[in-house]
N, CA, C and O atoms as a printed pandas DataFrame, in Angstrom:
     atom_number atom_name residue_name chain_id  residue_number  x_coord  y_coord  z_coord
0              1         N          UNK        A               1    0.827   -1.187    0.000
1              2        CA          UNK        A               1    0.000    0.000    0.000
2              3         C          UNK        A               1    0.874    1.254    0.000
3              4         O          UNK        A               1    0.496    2.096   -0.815
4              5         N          UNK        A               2    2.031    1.605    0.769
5              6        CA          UNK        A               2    2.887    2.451    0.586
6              7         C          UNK        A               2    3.203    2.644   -0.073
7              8         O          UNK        A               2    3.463    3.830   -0.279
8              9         N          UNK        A               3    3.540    1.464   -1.224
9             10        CA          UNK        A               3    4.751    1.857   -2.267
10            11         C          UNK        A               3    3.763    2.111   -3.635
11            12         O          UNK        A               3    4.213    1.905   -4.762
12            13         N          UNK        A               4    2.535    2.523   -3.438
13            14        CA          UNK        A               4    1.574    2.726   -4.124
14            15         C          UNK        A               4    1.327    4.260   -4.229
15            16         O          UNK        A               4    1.221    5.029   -5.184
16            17         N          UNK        A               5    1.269    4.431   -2.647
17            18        CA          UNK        A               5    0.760    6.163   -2.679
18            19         C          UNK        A               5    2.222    6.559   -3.086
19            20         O          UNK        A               5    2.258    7.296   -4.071
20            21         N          UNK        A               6    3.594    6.187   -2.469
21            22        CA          UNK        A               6    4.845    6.350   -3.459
22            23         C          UNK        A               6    4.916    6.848   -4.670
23            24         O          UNK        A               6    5.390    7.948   -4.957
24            25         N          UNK        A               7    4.247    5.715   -5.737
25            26        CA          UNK        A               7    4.239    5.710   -6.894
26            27         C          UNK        A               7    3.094    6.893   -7.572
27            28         O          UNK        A               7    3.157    7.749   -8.455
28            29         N          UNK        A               8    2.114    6.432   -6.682
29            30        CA          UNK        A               8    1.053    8.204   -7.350
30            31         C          UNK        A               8    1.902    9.293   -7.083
31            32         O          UNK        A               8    2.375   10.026   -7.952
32            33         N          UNK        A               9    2.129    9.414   -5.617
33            34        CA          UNK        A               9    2.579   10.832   -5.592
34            35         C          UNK        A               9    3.438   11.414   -6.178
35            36         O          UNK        A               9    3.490   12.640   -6.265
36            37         N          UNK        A              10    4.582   10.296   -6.877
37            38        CA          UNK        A              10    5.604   10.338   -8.086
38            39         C          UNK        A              10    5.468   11.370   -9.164
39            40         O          UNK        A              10    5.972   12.437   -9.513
40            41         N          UNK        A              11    4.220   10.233   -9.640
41            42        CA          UNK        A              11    3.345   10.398  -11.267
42            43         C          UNK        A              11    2.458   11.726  -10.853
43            44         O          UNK        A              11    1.950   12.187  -11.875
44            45         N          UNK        A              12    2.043   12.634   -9.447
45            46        CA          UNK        A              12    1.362   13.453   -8.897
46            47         C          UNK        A              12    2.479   14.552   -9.467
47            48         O          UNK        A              12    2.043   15.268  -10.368
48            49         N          UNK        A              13    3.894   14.789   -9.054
49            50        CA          UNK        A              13    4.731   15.605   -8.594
50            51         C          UNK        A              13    4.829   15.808  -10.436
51            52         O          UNK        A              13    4.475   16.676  -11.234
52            53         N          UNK        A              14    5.443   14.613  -10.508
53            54        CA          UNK        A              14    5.630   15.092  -12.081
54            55         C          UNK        A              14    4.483   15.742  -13.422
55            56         O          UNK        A              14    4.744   16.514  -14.345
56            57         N          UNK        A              15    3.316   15.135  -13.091
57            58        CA          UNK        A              15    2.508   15.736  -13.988
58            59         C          UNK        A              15    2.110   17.366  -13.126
59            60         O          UNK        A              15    1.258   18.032  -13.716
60            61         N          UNK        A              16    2.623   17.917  -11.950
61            62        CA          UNK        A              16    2.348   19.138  -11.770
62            63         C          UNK        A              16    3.096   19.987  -12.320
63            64         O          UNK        A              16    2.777   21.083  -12.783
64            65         N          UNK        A              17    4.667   19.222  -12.257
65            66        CA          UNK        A              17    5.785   19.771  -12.688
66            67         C          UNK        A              17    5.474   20.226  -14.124
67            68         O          UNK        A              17    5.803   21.330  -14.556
68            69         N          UNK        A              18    4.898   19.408  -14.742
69            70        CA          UNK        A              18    4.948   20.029  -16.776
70            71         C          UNK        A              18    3.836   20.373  -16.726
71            72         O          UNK        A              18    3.501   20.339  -17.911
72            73         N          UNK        A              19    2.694   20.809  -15.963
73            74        CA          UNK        A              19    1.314   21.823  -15.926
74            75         C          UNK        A              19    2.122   23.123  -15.723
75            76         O          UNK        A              19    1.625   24.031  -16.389
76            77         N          UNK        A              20    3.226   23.513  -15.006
77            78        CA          UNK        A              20    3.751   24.420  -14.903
78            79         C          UNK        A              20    4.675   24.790  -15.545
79            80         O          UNK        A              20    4.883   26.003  -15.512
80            81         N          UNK        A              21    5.311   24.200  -16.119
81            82        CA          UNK        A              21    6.414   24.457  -17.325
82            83         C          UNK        A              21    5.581   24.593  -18.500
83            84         O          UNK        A              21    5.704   25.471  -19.354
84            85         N          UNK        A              22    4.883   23.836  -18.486
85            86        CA          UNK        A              22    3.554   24.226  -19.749
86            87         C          UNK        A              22    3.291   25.871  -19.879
87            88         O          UNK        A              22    3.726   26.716  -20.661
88            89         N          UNK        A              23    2.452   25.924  -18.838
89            90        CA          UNK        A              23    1.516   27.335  -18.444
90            91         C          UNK        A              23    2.971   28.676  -18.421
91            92         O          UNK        A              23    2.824   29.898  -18.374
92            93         N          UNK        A              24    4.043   28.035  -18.463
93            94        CA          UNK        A              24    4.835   29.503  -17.653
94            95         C          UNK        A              24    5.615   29.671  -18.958
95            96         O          UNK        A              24    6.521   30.503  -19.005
96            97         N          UNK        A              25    5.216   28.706  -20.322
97            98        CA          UNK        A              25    6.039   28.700  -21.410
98            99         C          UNK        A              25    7.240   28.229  -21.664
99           100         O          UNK        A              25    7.806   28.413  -22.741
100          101         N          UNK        A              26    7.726   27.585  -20.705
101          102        CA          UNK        A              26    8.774   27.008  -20.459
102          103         C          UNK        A              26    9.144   25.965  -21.428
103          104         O          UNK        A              26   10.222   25.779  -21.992
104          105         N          UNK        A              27    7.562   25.049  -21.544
105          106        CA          UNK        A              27    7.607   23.705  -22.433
106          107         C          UNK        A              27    6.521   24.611  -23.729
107          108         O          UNK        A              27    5.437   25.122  -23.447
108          109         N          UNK        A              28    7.032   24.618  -24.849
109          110        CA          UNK        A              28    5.836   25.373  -26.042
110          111         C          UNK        A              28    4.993   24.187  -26.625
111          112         O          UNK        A              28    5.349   23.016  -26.758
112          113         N          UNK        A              29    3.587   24.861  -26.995
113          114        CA          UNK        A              29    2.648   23.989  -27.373
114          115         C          UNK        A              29    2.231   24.848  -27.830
115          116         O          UNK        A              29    1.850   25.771  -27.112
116          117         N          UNK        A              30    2.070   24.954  -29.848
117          118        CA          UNK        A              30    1.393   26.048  -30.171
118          119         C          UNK        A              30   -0.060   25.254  -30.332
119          120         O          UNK        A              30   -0.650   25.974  -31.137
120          121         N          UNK        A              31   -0.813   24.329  -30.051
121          122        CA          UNK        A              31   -1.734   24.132  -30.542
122          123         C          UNK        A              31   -2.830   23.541  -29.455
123          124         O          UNK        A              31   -4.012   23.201  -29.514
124          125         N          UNK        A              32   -1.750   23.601  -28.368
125          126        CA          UNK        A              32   -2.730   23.321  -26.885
126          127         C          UNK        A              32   -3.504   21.963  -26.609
127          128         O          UNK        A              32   -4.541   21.758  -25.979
128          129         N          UNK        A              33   -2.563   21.014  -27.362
129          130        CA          UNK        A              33   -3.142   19.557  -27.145
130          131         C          UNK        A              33   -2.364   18.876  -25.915
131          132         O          UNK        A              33   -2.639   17.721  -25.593
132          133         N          UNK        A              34   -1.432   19.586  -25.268
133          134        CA          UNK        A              34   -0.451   18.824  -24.287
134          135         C          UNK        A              34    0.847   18.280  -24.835
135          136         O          UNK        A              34    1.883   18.510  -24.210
136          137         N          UNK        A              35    0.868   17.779  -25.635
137          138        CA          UNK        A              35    2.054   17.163  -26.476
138          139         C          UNK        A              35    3.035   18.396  -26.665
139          140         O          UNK        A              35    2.673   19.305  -27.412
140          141         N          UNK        A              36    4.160   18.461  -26.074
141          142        CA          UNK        A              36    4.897   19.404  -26.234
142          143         C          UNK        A              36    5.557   19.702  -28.055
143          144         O          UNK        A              36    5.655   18.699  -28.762
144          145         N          UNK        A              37    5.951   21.069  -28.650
145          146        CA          UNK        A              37    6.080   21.283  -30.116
146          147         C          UNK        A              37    7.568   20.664  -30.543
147          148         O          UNK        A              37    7.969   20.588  -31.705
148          149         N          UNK        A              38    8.112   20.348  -29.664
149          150        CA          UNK        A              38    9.728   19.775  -30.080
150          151         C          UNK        A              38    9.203   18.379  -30.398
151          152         O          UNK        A              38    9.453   17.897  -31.503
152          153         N          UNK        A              39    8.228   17.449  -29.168
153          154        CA          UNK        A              39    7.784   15.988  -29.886
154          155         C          UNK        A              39    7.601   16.225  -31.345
155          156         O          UNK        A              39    8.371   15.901  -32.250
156          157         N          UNK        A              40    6.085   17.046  -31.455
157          158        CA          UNK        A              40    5.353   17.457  -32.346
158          159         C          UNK        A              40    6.601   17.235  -33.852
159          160         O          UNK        A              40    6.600   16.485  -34.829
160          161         N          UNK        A              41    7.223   17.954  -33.522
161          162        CA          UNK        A              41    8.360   18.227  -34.821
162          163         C          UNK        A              41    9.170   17.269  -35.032
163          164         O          UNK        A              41    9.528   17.301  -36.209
164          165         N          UNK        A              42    9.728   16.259  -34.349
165          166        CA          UNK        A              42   10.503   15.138  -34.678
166          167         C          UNK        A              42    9.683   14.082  -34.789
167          168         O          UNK        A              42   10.116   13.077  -35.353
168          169         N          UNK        A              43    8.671   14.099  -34.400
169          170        CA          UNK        A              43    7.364   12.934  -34.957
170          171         C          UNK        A              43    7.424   13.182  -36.686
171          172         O          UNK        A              43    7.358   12.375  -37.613
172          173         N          UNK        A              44    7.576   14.633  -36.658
173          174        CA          UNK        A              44    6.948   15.116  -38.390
174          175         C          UNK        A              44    7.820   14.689  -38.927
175          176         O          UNK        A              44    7.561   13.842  -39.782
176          177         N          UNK        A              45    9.403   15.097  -38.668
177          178        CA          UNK        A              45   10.423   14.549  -39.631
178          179         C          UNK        A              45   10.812   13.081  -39.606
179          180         O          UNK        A              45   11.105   12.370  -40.568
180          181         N          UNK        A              46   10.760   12.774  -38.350
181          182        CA          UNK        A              46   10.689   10.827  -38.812
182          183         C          UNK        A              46    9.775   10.657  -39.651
183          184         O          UNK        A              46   10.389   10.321  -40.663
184          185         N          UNK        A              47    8.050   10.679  -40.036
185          186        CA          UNK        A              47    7.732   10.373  -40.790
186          187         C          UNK        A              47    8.007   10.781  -42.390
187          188         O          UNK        A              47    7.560   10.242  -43.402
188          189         N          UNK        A              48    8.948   11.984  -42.246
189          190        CA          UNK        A              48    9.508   12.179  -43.568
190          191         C          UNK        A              48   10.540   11.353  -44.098
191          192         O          UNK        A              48   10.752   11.111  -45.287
192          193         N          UNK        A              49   11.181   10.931  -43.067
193          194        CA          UNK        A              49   12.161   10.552  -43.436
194          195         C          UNK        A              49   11.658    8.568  -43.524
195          196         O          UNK        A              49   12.108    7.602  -44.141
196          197         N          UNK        A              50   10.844    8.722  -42.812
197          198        CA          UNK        A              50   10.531    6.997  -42.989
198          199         C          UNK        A              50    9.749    7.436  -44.620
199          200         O          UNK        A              50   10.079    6.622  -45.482
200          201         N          UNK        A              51    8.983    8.341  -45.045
201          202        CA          UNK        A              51    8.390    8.255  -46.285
202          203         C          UNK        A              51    9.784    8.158  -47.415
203          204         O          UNK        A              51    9.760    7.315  -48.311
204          205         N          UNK        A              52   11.108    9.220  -47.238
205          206        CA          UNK        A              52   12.205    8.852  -48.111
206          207         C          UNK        A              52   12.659    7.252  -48.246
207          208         O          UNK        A              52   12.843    6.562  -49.248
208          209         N          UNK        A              53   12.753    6.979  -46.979
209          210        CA          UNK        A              53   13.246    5.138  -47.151
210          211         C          UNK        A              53   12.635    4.163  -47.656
211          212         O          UNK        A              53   12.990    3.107  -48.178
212          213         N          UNK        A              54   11.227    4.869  -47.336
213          214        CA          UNK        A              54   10.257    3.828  -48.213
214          215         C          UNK        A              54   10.433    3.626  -49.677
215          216         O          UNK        A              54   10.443    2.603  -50.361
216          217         N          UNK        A              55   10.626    5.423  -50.089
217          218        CA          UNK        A              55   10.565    5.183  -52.145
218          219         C          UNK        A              55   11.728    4.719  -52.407
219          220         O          UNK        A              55   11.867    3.916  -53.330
220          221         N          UNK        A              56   12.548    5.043  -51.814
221          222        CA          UNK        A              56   13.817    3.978  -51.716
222          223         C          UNK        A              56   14.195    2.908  -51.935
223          224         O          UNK        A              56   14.731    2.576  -52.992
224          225         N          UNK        A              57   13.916    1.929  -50.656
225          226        CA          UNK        A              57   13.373    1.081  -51.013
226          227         C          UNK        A              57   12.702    0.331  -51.861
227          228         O          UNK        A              57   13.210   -0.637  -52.427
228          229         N          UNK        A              58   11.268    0.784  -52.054
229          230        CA          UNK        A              58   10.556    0.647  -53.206
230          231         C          UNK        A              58   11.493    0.719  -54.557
231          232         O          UNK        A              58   11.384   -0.293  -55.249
232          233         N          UNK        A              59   12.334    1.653  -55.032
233          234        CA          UNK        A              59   12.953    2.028  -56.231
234          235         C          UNK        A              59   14.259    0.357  -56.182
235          236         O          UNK        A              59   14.459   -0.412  -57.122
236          237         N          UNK        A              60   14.692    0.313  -55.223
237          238        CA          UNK        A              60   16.093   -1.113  -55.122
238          239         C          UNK        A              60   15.003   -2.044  -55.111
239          240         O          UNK        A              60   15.440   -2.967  -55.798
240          241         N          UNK        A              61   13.963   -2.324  -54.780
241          242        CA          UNK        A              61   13.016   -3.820  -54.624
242          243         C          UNK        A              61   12.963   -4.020  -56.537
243          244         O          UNK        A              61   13.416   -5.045  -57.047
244          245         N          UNK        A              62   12.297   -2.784  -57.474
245          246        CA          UNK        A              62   12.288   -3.169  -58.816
246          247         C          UNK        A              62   13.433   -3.122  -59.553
247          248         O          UNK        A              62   13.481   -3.465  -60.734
248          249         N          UNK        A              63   14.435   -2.681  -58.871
249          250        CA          UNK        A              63   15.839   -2.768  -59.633
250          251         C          UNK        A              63   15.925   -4.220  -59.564
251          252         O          UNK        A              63   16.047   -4.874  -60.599
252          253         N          UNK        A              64   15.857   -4.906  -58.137
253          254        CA          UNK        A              64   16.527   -6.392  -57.742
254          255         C          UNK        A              64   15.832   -7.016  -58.686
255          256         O          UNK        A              64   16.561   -7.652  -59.447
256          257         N          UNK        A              65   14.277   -7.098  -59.012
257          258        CA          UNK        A              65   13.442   -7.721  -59.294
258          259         C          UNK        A              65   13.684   -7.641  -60.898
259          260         O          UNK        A              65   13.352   -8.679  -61.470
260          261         N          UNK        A              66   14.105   -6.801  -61.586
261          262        CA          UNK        A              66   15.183   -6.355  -63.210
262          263         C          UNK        A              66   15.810   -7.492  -63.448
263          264         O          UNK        A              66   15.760   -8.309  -64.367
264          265         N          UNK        A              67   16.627   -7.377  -62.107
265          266        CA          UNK        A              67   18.073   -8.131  -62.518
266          267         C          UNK        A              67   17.883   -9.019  -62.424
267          268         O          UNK        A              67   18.543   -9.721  -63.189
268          269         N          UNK        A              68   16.734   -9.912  -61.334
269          270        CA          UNK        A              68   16.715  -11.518  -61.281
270          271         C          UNK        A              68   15.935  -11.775  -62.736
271          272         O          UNK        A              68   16.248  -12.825  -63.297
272          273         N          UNK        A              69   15.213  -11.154  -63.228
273          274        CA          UNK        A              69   15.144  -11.571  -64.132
274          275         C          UNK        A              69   15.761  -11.658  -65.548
275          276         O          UNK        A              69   15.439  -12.557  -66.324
276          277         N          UNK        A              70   16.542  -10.822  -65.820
277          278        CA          UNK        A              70   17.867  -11.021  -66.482
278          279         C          UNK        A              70   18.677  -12.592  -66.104
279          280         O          UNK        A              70   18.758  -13.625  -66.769
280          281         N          UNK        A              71   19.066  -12.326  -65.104
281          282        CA          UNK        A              71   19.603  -13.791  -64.644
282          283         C          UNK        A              71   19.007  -15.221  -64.704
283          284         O          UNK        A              71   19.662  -16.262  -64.758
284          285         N          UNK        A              72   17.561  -15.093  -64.683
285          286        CA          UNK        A              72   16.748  -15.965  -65.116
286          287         C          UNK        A              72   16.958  -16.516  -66.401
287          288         O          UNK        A              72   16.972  -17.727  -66.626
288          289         N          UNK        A              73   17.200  -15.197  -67.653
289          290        CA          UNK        A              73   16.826  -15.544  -68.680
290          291         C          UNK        A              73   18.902  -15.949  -69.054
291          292         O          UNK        A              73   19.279  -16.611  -70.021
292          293         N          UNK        A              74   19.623  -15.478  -68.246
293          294        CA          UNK        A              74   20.733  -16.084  -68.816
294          295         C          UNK        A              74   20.912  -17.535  -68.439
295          296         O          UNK        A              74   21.566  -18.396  -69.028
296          297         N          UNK        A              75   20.228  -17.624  -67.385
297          298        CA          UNK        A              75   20.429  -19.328  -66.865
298          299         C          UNK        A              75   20.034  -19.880  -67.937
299          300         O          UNK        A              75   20.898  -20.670  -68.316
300          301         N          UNK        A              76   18.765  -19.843  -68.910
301          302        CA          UNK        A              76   18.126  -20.707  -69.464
302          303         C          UNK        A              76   19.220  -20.377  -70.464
303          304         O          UNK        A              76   19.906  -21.397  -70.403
304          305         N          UNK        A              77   19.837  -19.529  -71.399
305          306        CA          UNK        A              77   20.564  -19.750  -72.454
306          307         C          UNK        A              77   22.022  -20.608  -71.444
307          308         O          UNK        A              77   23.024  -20.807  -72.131
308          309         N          UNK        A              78   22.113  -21.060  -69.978
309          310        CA          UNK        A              78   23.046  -21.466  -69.557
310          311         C          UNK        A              78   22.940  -22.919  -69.969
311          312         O          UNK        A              78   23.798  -23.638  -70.480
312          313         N          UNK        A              79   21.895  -23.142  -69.686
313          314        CA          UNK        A              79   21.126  -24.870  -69.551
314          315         C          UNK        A              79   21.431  -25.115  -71.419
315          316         O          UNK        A              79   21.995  -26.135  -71.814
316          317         N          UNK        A              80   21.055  -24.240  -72.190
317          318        CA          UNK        A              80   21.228  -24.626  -73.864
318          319         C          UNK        A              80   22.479  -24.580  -73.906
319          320         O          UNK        A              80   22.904  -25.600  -74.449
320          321         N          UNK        A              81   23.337  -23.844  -73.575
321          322        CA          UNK        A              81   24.546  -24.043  -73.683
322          323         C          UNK        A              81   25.936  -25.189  -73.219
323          324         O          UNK        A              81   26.995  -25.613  -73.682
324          325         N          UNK        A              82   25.120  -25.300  -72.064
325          326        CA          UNK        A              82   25.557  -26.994  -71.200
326          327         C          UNK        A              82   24.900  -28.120  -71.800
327          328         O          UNK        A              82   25.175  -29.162  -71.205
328          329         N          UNK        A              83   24.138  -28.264  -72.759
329          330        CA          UNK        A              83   23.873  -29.328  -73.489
330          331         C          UNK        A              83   24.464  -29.261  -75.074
331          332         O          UNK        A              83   24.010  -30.041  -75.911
332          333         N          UNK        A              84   25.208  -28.559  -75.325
333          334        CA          UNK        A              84   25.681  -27.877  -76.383
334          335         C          UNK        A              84   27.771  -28.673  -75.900
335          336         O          UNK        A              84   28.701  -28.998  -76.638
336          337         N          UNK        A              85   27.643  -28.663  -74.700
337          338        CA          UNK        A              85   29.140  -28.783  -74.215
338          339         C          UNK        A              85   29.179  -30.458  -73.984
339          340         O          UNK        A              85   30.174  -31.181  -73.943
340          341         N          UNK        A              86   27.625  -30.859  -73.836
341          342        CA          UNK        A              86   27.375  -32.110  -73.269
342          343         C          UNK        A              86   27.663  -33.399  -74.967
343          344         O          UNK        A              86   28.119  -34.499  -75.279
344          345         N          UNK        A              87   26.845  -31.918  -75.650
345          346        CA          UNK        A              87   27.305  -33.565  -77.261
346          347         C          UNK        A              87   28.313  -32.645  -77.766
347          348         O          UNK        A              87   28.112  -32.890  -78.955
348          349         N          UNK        A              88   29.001  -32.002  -77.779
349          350        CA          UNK        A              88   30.504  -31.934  -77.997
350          351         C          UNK        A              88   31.571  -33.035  -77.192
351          352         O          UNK        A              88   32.733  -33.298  -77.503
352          353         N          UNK        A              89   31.071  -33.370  -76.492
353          354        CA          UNK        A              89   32.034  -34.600  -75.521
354          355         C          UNK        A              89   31.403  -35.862  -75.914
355          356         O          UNK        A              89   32.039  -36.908  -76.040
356          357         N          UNK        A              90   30.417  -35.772  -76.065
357          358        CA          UNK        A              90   30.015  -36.868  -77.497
358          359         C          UNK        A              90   30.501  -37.379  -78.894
359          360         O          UNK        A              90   30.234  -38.398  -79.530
360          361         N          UNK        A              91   31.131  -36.541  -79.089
361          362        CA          UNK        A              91   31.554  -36.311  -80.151
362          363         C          UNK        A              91   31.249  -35.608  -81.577
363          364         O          UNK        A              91   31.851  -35.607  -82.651
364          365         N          UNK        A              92   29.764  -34.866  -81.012
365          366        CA          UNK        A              92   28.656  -34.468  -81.939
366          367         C          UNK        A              92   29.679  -32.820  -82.530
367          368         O          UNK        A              92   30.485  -32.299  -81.759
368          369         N          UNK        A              93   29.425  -32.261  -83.926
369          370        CA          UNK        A              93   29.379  -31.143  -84.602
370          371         C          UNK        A              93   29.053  -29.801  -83.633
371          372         O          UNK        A              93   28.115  -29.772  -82.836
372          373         N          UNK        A              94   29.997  -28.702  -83.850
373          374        CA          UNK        A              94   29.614  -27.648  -83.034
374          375         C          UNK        A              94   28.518  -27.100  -83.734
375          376         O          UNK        A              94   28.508  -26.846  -84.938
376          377         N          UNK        A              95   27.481  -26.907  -82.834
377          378        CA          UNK        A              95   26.075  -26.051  -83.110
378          379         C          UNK        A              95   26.041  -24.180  -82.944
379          380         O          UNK        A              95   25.131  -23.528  -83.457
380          381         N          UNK        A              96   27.392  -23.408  -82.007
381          382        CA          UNK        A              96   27.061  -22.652  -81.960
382          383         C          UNK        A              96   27.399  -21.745  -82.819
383          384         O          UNK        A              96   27.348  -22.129  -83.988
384          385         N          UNK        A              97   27.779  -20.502  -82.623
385          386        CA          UNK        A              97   28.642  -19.696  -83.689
386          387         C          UNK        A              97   29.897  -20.075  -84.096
387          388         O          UNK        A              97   30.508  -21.004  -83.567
388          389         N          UNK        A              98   30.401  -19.280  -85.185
389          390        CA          UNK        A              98   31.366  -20.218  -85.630
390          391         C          UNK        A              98   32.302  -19.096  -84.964
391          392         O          UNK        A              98   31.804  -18.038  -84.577
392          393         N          UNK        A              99   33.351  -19.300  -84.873
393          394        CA          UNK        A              99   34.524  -18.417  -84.826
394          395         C          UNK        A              99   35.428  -17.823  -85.497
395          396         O          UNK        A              99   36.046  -18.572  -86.253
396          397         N          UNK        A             100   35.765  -16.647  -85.499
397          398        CA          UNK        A             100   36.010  -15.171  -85.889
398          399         C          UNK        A             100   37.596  -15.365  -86.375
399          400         O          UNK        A             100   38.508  -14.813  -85.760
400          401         N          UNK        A             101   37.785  -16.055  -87.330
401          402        CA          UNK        A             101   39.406  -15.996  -87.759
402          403         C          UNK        A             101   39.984  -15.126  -88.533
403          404         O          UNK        A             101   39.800  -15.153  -89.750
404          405         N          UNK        A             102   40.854  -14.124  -87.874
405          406        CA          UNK        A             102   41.770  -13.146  -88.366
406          407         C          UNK        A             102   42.783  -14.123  -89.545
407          408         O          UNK        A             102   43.158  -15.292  -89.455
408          409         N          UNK        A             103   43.014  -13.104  -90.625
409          410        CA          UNK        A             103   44.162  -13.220  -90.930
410          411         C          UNK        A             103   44.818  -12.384  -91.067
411          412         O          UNK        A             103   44.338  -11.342  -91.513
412          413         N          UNK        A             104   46.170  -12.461  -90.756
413          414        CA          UNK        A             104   47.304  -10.920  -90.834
414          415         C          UNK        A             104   48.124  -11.471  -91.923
415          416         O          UNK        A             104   49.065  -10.820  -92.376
């Protein structure tokens, strides 16, 4: 029971304390909701700044999503090409391009 009225009279002392720093201008509130204007203002710019990280974000998610598919489509010319290496060790005719012979 003591460590009760303790604890109010705590949470008592302190909420008198910022009724008076409030009222004497000490703590500013231009809009008189209680929430002091320094919260007010770093609430605003975190959400600016969480809105920058987001398009951000957003912008690297369709880059990644570009490139896997690029990579997708080189795997599959990977797979034609590893069966291309597979009947060459067969002994089968080269199928791909031919090669580029200089003469000097």
């Amino acid at each position: 029971m003591n460590v009760l009225l303790i604890i109010v009279g705590v949470v008592a002392i302190i909420a008198a304390t910022y009724a008076v720093l409030l009222y004497t201008g000490k703590i500013k509130d231009r809009d008189g909701d209680f929430i002091p204007d320094v919260v007010e203002d770093t609430v605003e710019d975190i959400k600016e700044d969480v809105a920058e990280v987001k398009s951000e974000v957003k912008r690297r998610v369709k880059r990644v999503k570009e490139e896997l598919k690029d990579v997708k489509e080189a795997g599959k010319n990977l797979a034609k090409q590893s069966k291309d290496v597979v009947e060459a060790a067969k002994g089968g005719n080269r199928k791909g391009r031919n090669k580029i012979r200089y003469h000097y």
